[in-house]
Backbone as JSON, one array per atom type, in Angstrom:
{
  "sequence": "XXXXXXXXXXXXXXXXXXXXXXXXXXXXXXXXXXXXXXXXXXXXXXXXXXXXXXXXXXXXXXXXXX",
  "N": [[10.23, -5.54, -1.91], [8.55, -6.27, 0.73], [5.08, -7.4, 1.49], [1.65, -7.23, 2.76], [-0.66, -9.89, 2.98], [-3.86, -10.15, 2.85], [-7.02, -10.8, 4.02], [-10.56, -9.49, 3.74], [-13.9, -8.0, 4.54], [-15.75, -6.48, 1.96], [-13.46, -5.45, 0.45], [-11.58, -5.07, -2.14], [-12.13, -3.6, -5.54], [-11.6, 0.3, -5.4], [-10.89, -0.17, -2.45], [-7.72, 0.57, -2.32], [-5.41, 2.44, -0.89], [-6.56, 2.56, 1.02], [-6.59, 2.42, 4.62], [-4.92, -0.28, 6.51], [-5.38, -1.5, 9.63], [-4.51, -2.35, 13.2], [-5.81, -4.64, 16.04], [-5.53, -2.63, 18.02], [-5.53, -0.48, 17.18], [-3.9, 0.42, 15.24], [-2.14, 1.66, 12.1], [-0.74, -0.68, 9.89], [-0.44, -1.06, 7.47], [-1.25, -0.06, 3.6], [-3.61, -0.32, 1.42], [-2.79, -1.57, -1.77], [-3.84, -3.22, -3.68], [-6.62, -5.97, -4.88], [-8.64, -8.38, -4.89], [-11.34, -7.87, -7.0], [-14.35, -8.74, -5.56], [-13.72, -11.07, -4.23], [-12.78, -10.3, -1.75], [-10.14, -10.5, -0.74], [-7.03, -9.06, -0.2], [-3.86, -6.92, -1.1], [-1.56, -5.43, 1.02], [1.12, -2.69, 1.73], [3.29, -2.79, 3.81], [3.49, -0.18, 6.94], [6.05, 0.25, 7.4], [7.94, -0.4, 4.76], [6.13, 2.0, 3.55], [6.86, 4.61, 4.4], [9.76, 4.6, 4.46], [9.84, 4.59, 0.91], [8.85, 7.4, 1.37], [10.78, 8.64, 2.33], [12.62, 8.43, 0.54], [11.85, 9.75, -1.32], [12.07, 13.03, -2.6], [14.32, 12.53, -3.64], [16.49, 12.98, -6.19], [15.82, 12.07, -10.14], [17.43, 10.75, -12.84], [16.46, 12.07, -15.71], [16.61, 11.76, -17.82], [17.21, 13.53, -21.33], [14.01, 15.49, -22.25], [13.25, 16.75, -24.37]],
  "CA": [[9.43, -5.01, -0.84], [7.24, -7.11, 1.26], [3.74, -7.24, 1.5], [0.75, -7.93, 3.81], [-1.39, -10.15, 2.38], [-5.62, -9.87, 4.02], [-8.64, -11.08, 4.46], [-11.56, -8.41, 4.97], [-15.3, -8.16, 4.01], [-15.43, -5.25, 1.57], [-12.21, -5.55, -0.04], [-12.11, -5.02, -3.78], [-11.8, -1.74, -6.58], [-11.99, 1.06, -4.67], [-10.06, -0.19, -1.82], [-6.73, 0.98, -2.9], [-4.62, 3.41, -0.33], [-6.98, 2.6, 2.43], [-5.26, 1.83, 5.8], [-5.11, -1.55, 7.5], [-5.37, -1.17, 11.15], [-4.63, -3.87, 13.66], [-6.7, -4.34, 17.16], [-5.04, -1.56, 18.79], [-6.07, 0.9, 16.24], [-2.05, 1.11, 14.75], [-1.89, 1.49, 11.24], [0.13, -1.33, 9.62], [0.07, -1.16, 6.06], [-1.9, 0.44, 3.04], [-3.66, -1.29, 0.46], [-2.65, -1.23, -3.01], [-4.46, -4.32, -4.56], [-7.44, -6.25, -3.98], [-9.34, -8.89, -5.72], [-12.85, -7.92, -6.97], [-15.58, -9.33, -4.87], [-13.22, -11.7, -3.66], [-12.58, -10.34, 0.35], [-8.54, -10.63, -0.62], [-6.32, -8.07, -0.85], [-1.93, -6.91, -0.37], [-0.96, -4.21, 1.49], [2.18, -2.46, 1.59], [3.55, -2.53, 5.32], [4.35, 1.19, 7.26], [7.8, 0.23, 7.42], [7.81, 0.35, 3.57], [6.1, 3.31, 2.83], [8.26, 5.2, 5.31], [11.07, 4.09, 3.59], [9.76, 5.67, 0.13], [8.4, 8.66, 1.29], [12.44, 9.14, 2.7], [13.46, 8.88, -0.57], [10.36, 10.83, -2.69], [12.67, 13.94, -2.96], [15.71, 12.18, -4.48], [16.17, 13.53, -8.23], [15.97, 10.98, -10.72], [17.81, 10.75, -14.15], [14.89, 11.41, -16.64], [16.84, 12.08, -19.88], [16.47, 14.69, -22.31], [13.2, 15.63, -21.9], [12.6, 17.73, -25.44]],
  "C": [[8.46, -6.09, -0.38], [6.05, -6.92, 1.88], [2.77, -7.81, 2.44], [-0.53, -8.75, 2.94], [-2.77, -10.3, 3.41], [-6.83, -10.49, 3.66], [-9.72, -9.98, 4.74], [-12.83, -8.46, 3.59], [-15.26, -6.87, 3.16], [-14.42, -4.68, 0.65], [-12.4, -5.65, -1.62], [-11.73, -3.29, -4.1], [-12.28, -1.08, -5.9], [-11.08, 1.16, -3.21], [-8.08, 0.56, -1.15], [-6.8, 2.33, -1.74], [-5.85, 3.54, 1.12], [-6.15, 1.71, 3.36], [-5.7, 0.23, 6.07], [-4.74, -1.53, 8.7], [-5.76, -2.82, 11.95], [-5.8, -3.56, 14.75], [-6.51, -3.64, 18.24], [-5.22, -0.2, 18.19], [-4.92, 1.55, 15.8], [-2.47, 0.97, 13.42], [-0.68, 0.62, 10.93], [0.66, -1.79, 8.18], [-1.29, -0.25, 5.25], [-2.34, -0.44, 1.84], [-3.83, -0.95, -0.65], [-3.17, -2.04, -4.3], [-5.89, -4.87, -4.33], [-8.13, -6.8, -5.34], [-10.89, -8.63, -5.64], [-13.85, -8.99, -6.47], [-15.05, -10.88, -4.54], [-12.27, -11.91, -2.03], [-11.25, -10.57, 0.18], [-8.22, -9.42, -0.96], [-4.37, -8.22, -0.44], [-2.13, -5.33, -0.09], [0.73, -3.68, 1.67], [2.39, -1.87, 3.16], [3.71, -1.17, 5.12], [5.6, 1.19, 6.69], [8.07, 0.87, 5.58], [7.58, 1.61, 2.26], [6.86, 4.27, 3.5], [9.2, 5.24, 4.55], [11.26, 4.68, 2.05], [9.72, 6.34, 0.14], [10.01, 9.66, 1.47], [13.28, 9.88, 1.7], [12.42, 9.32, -2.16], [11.05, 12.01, -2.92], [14.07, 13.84, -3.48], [15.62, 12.28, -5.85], [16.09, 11.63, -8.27], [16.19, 11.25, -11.86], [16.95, 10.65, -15.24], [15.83, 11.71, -18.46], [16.69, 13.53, -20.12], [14.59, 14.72, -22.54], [12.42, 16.89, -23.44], [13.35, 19.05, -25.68]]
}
């Protein structure tokens, strides 16, 4: 999966699943990382999460379970 990597004032713990919006006011990714008090972070493009959410109701093989 590929990632947006950012720049922004603010950025750090806490961050996490807030949007990244360009200068048109589009959402373009969400951010799932972000270095403490270091203004970097990665976001995970739309396209991407789209693309999971598609397949968030597909079983998945968990085993015996008890």
């Amino acid at each position: 999966m590929k990632v947006i990597p950012y720049r922004a004032v603010g950025t750090g713990p806490g961050s996490s699943g807030g949007p990244i919006v360009d200068r048109d006011a589009q959402v373009r990714g969400m951010v799932f990382a972000g270095k403490a008090g270091g203004n970097v972070g990665v976001a995970v493009p739309t396209k991407g999460i789209r693309r999971a959410l598609r397949r968030a109701d597909t079983p998945v093989d968990h085993g015996n379970c008890g």
